[in-house]
XYZ file of C-alpha atoms in Angstrom:
567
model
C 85.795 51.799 -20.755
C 83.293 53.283 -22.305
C 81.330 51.358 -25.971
C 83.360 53.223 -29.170
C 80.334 52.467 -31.633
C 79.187 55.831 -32.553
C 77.219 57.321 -35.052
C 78.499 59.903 -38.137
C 76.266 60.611 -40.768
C 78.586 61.094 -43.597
C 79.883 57.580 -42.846
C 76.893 56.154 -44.837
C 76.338 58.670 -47.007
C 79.120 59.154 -49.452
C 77.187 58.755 -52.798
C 74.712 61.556 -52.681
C 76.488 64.470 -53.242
C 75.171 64.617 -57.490
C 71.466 64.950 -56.236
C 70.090 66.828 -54.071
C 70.646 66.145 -50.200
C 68.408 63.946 -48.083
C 67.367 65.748 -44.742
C 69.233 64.827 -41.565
C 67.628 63.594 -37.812
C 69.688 63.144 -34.793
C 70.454 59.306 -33.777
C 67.831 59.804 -31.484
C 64.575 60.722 -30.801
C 64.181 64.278 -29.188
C 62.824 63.577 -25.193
C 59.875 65.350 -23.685
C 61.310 68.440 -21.913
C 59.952 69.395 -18.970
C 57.616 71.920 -18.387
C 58.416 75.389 -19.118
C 57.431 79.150 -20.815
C 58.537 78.804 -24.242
C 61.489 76.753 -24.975
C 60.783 73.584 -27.341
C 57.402 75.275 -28.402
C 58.051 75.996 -32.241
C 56.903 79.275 -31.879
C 58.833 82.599 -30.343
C 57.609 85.677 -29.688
C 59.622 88.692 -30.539
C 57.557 91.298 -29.651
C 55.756 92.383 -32.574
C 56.498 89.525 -34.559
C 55.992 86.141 -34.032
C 58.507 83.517 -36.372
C 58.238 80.169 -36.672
C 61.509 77.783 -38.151
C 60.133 76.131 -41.158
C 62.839 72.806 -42.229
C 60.600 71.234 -44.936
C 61.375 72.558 -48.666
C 60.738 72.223 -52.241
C 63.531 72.691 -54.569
C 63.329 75.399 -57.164
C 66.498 75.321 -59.016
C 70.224 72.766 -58.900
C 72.964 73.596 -60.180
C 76.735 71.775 -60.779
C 77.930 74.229 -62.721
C 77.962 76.695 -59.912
C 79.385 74.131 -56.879
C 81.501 71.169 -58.040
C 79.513 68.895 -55.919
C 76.607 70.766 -56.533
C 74.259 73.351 -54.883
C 70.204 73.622 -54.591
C 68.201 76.338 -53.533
C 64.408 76.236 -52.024
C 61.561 77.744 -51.426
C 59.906 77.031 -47.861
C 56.680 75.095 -47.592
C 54.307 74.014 -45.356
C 53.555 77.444 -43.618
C 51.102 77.897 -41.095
C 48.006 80.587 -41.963
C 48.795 83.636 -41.134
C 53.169 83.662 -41.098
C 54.694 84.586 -44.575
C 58.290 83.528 -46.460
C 60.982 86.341 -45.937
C 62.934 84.252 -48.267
C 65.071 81.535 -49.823
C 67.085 78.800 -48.752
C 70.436 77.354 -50.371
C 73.188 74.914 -49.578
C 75.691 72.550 -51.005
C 74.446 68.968 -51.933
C 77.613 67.735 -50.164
C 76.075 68.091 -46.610
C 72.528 66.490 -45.845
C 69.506 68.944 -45.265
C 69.403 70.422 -42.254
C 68.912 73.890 -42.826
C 66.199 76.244 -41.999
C 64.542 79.918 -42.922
C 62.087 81.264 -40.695
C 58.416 82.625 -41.493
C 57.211 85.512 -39.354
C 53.548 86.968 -38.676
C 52.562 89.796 -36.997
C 52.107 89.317 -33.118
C 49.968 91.693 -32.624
C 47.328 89.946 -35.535
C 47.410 87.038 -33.811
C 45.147 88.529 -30.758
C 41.024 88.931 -31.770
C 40.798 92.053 -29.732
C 43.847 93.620 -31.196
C 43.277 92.692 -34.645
C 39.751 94.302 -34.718
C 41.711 97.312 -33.550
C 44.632 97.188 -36.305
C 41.586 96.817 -38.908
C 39.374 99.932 -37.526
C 42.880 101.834 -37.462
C 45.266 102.730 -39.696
C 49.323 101.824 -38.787
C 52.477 101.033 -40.161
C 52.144 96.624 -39.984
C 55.214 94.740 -39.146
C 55.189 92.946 -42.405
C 54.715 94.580 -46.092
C 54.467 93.086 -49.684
C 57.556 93.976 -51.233
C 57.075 96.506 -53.969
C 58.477 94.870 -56.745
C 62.065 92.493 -57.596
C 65.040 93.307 -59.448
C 66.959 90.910 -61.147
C 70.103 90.113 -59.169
C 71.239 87.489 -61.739
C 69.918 84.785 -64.120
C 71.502 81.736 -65.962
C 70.204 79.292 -68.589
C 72.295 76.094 -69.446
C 71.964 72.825 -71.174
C 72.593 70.770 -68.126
C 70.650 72.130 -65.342
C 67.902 74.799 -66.960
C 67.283 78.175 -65.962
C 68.201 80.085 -62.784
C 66.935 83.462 -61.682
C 67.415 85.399 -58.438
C 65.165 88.094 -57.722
C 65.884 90.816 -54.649
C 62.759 92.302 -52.961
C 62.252 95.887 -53.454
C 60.552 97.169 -49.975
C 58.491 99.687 -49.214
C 60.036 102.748 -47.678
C 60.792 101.951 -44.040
C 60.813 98.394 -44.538
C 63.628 95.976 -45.142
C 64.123 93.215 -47.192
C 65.079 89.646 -45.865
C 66.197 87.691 -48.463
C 66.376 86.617 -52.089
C 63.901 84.258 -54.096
C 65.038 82.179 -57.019
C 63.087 81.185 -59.846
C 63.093 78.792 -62.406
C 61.318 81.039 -65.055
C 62.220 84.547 -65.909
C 58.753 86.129 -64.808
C 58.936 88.190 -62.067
C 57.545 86.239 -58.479
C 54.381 87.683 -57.060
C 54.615 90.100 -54.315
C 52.648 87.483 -52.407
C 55.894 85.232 -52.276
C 57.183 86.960 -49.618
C 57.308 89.827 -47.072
C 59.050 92.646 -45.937
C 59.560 93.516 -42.520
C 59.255 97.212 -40.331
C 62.649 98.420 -40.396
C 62.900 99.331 -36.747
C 62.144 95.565 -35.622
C 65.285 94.470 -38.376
C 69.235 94.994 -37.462
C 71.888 94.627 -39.793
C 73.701 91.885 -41.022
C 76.589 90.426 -42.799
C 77.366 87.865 -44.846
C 79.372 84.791 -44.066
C 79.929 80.769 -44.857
C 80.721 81.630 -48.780
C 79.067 78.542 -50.582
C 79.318 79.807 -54.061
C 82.372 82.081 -55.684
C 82.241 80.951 -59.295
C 83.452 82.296 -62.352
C 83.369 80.285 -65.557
C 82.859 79.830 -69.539
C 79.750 79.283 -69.552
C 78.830 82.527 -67.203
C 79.918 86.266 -67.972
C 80.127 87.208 -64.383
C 81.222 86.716 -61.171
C 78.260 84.951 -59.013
C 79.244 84.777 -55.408
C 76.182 83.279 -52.401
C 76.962 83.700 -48.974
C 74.798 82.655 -45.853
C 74.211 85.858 -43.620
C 74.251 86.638 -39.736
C 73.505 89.229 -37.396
C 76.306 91.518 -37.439
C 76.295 91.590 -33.439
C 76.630 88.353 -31.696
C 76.681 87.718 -28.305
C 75.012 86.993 -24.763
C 73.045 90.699 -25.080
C 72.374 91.312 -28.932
C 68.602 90.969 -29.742
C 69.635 89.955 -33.925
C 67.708 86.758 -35.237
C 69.465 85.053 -38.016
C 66.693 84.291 -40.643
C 68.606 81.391 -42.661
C 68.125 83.053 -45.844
C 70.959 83.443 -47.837
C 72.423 86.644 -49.916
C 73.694 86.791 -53.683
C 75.533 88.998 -55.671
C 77.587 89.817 -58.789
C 80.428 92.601 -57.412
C 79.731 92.684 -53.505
C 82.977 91.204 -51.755
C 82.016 89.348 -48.143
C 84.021 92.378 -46.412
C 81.106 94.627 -47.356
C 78.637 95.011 -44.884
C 76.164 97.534 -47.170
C 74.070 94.574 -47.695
C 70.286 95.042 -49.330
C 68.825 92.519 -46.724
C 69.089 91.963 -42.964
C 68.017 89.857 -39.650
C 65.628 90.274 -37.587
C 65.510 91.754 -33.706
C 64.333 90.232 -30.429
C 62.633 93.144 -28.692
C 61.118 90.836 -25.637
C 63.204 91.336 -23.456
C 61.378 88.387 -21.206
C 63.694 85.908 -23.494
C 60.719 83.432 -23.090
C 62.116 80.704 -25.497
C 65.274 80.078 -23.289
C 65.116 76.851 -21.254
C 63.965 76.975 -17.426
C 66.617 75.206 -14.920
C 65.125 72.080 -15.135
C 65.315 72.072 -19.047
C 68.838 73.141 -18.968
C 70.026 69.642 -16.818
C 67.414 67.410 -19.148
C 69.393 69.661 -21.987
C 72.731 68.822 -20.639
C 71.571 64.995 -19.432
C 70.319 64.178 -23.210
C 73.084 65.932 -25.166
C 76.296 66.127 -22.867
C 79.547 65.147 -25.143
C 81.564 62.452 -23.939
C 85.699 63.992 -24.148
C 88.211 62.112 -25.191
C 91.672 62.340 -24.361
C 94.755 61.114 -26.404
C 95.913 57.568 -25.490
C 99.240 59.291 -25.117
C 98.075 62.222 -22.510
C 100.773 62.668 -19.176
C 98.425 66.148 -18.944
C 95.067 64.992 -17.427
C 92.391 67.116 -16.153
C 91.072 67.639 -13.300
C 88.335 69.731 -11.216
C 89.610 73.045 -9.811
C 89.362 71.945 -6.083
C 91.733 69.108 -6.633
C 93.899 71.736 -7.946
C 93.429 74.367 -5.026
C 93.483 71.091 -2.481
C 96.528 69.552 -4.162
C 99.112 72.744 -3.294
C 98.405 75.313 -6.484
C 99.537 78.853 -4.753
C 98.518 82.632 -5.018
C 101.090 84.887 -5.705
C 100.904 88.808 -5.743
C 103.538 90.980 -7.721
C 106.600 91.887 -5.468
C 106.402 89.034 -3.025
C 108.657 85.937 -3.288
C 106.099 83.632 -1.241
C 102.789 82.188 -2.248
C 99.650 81.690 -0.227
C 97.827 78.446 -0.422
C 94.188 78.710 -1.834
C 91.423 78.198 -0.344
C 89.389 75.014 -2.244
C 86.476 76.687 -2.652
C 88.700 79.504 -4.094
C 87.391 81.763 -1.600
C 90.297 83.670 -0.837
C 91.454 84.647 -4.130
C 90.889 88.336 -5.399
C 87.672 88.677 -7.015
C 86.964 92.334 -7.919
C 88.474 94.400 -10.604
C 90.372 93.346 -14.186
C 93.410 91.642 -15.168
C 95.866 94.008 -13.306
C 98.332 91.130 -13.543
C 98.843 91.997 -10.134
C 97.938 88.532 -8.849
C 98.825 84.997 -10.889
C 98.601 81.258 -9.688
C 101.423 78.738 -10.211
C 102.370 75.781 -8.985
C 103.572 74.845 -5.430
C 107.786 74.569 -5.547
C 107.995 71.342 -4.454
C 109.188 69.120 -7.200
C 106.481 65.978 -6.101
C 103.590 68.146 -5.628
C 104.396 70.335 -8.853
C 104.569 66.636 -10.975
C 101.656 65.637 -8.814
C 99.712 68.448 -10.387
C 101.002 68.537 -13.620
C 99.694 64.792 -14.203
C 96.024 66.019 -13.198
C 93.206 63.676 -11.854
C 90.634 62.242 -14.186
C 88.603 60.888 -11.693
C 88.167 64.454 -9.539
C 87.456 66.188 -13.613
C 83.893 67.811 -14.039
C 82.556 69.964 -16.922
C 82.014 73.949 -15.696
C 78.713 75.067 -17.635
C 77.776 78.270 -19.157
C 74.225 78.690 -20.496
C 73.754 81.788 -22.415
C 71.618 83.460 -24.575
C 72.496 82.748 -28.633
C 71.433 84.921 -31.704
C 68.263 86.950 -30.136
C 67.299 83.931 -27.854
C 66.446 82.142 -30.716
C 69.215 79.466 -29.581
C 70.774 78.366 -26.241
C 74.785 78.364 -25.772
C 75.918 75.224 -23.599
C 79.647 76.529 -22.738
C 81.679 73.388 -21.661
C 84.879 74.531 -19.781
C 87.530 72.011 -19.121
C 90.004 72.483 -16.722
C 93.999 71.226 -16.858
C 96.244 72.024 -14.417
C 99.115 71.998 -16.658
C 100.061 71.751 -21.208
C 102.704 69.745 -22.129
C 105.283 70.657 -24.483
C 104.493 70.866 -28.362
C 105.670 68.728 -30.723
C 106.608 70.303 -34.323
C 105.923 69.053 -37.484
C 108.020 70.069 -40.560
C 107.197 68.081 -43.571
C 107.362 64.370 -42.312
C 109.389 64.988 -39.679
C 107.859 65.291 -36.247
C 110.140 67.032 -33.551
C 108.770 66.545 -29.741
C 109.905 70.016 -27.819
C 111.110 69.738 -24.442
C 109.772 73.243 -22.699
C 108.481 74.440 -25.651
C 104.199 75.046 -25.509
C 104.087 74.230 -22.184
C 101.941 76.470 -19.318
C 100.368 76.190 -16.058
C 96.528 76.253 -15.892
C 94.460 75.507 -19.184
C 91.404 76.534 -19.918
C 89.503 75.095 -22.989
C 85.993 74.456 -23.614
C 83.440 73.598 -26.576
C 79.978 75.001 -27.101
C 76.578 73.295 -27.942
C 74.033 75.405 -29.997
C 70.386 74.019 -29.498
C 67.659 75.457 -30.826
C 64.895 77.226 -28.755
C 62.464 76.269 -31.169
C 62.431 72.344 -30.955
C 65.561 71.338 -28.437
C 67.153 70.212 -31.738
C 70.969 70.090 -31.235
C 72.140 72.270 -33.735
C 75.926 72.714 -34.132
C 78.696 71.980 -32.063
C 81.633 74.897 -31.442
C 84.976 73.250 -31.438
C 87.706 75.500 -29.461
C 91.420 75.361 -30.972
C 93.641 77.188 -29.081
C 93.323 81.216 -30.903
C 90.592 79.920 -33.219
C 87.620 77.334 -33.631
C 85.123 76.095 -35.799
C 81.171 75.409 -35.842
C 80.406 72.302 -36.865
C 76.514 71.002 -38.317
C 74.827 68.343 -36.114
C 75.361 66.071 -39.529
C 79.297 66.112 -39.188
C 79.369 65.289 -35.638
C 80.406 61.948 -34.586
C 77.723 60.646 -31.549
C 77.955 58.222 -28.492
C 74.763 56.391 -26.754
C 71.938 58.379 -28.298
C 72.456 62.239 -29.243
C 75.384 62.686 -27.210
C 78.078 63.769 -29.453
C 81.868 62.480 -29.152
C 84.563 65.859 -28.494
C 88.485 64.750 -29.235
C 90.933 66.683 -26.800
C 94.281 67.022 -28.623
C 97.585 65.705 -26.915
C 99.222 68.624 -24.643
C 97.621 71.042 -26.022
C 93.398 70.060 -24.939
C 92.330 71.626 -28.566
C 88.698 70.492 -29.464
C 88.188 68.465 -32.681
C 85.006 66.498 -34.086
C 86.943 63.990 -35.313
C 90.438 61.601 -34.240
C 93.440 62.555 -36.559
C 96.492 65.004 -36.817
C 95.682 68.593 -37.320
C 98.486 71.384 -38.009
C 98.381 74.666 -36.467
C 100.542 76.736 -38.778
C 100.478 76.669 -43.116
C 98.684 73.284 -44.012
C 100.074 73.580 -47.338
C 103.564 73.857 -46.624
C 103.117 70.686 -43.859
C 104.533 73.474 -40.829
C 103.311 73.821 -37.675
C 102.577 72.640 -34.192
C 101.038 69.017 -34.371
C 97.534 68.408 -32.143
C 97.193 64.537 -32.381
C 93.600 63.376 -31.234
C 92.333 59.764 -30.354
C 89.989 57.860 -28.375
C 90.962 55.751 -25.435
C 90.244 54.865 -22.027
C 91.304 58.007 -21.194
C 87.495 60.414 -20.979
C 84.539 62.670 -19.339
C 81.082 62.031 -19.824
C 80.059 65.522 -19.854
C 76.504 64.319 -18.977
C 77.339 63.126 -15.635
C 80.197 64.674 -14.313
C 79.163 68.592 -14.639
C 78.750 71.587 -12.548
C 76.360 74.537 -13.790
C 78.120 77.471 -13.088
C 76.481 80.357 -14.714
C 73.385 81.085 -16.661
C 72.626 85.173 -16.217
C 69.423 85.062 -17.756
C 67.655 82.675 -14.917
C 68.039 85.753 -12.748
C 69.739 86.452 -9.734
C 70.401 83.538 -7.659
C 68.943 80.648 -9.905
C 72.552 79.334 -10.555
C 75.322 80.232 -7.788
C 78.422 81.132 -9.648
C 81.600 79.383 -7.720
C 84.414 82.030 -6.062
C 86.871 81.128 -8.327
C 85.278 82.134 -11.495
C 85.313 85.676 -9.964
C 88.781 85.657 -10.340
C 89.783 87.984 -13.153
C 94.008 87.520 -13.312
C 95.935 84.958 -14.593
C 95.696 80.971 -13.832
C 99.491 80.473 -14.581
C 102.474 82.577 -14.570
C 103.744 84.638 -17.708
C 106.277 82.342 -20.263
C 108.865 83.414 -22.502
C 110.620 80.638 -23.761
C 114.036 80.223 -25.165
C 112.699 79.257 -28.150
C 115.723 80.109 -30.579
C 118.249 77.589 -29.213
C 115.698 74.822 -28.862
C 115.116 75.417 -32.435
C 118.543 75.453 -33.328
C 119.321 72.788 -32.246
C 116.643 71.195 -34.774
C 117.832 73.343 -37.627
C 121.477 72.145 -36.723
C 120.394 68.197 -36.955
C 118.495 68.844 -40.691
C 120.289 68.668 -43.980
C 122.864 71.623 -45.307
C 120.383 71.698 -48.121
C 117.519 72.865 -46.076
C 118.433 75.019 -43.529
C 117.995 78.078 -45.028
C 114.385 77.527 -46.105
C 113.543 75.892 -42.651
C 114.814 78.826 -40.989
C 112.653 81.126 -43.081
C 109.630 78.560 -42.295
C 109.456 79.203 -38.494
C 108.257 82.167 -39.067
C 104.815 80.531 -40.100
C 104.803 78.828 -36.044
C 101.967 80.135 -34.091
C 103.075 83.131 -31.788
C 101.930 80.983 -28.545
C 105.366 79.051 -29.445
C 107.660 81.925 -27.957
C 106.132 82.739 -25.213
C 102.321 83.731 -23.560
C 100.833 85.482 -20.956
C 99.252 83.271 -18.350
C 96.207 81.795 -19.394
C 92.774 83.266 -17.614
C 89.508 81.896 -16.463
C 86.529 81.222 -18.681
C 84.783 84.625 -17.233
C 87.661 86.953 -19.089
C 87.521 85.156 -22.300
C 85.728 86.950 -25.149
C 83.077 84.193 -25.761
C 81.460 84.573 -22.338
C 79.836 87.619 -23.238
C 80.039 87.208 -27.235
C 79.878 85.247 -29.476
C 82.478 82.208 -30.768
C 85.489 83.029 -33.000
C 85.315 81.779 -36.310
């Protein structure tokens, strides 16, 4: 059994949230990476631009007026000659420091024999002063002093890349900051709302969102800057902002780890999993499922065909046709064989990917089960264990570390819940022997979660929904060991051989509609006169999963391989 002593931040930190927040490290020290190009360097070349991820700050204004545990926003510092602020920072003072803006100079200035050719001839640079500020917003109170945020005003074909704030209502110098070329920016949006205020003492509505590339994915060449965006009227639907992100336009993606670096990546920060105490629905690796009778069946014929271990003779070309499906052998031993899965055969299937211009890596963890249990619904304090209800043949679930390309730093942590998910800060992350961080699988159903409890999947406030319960216990992977790297595109051809199986594009268990109705009324049937009526109006809030679902497919046909995580 594997130590439980692990590490979470906010365990020891619960008093701090009236002043400003204390920056955050990992457990443990950062290794030495191996040798590489340009991963872990601190700098990254984007073509014309070269940035730089600046995590030291000076606070200019706080505020607890605007955030009820407060919120402080900062102006970088420490930048190296030659690379200029684009703008702010801000968070919440309920979560430790641990963001960060970057500074960018112009690549091209950073050669001798270039730069004595940009000075001899005129161009358009990659960065500009900005032309002047206008006034966004300003505030002056008793309690925490004066507030004002200014918007760069760029030159014509430039773009601005964030906001600065004050603490005096003079107008910043133009030197505070620059503007970049607009054909090396893309747009972005806003998102991660960390202020929507309206109150006595202000006459407006003040609303500060963090921003993001508005295309994510494997192939997009946006950079997130970390600056934030502010505004009186604009809702976070609006995507006409007055700032945006930066582009990627080397195409080399030097910053992205070499093989070796991925394995020391994957060695150092490989989650241990954690399965419920309760769990009859194990994992296992997908050759113990080929090997242990799982069958290939093709649309019109009653018999399947065994499969290959290697996966070799399933159908690999084309799309989900839902001509072809795999389900479990008939045999009523080997199907509750299966169904119980084999811990000891489990391994992690690893996607490494490209994240936000190359700026960050992806580490895709994919965990196989052969089989979900039943669901177990929760309405009110009553918990109701379904019989059929929720389950499927063949799960597919995974979790995704973001590290950054500038350091290694382990950045966030994407949680996968079943039609959803959540990103989750480094600082909120419970960890395990060093910087490994701890993943919760919930009962049946193999949801992610940072953290053991109940969580509801339907209306929180009205206490209805499906139930996924999540513990530790002796039942676990140790993602750092027991892996298998089976993709990473931007190596190159033949650096990482992807396995037969993940070719296959149809469905990994058999299409489900369940009788759902008379299993739940038999529920409503056992429940008080009194309530049945309303209870019978609340099922409507149950996930759609509950009555039915396609057959679940492989990691390679989910959205996220190519794109980005859903949140």
């Amino acid at each position: 059994m594997i130590g439980c002593d692990c590490f979470y931040w906010s365990q020891v930190n619960d008093e701090f949230y009236s002043v400003e927040p204390q920056p955050f490290s990992l457990p443990a020290p950062i290794p030495q990476w191996p040798q590489g190009q340009g991963f872990a360097t601190e700098r990254i070349n984007l073509g014309e631009l070269e940035i730089i991820k600046i995590t030291q700050f000076e606070s200019v204004w706080s505020s607890n007026l605007l955030h009820g545990k407060g919120v402080t926003f900062y102006r970088p510092v420490g930048i190296a000659d030659g690379f200029y602020c684009l703008g702010h920072y801000c968070q919440s003072n309920d979560q430790p420091l641990q963001g960060y803006v970057l500074v960018a100079s112009d690549a091209n200035l950073q050669k001798p024999e270039v730069r004595q050719l940009c000075d001899s001839k005129p161009g358009s640079p990659a960065l500009k002063r900005p032309l002047n500020y206008s006034l966004i917003w300003s505030t002056v109170s008793h309690d925490d002093g004066c507030g004002y945020f200014w918007l760069p005003n760029p030159p014509a074909g430039y773009k601005a890349m964030g906001v600065v704030v004050t603490n005096k209502p003079e107008e910043p110098s133009v030197e505070e900051v620059r503007c970049i070329r607009a054909d090396l920016t893309e747009k972005c949006e806003t998102c991660d709302l960390i202020i929507s205020k309206v109150s006595k003492t202000f006459n407006n509505q003040f609303q500060v969102w963090n921003t993001r590339p508005c295309k994510r994915g494997m192939h997009s060449k946006g950079v997130s800057v970390g600056t934030f965006y502010c505004s009186t009227y604009l809702s976070s639907e609006d995507d006409l902002l007055d700032v945006a992100c930066l582009k990627n336009l080397d195409c080399t993606l030097h910053a992205m780890p070499n093989l070796d670096q991925i394995h020391a990546l994957i060695k150092h920060f490989g989650p241990t999993v954690f399965f419920h105490p309760d769990e009859d629905c194990l994992p296992s690796s997908v050759q113990w499922f080929f090997k242990n009778g799982a069958l290939l069946y093709q649309e019109g014929k009653d018999e399947g065909q065994h499969i290959d271990y290697r996966g070799s003779n399933l159908p690999c070309e084309g799309q989900n046709d839902r001509e072809y499906w795999i389900d479990l052998p008939n045999d009523d031993d080997a199907r509750n064989n299966i169904k119980r899965g084999d811990l000891e055969s489990a391994e992690l299937y690893v996607h490494v990917k490209p994240a936000l211009g190359g700026t960050f890596t992806d580490i895709a963890f994919w965990v196989f089960c052969p089989f979900n249990g039943p669901a177990t619904l929760k309405i009110g304090l009553m918990s109701i264990p379904m019989t059929k209800i929720g389950q499927h043949v063949g799960d597919w679930e995974h979790f995704t570390l973001r590290v950054s390309n500038f350091t290694g730093e382990l950045w966030q942590v994407y949680f996968s819940q079943h039609s959803g998910g959540e990103w989750v800060h480094a600082s909120d992350l419970e960890f395990i022997e060093g910087n490994r961080p701890i993943v919760y699988s919930s009962k049946h159903g193999h949801a992610s979660f940072p953290h053991p409890g109940t969580y509801l999947q339907g209306s929180t406030k009205l206490g209805v929904g499906v139930r996924n319960d999540a513990a530790q216990s002796k039942y676990y992977i140790d993602s750092s060991t027991k892996y298998q790297l089976i993709a990473a595109e931007y190596l190159g051809d033949g650096v990482v051989t992807e396995p037969c199986w993940l070719q296959f594009m149809r469905e990994w268990g058999p299409t489900i509609v369940y009788d759902s109705r008379s299993e739940l009324d038999k529920i409503i049937n056992h429940l008080p006169f009194f309530v049945r009526f309303s209870v019978e109006n609340i099922f409507d809030l149950f996930p759609t999963e509950l009555y039915g679902e396609e057959g679940p497919t492989g990691p390679k046909v989910k959205d996220n391989w190519l794109g980005d995580e859903r949140c």
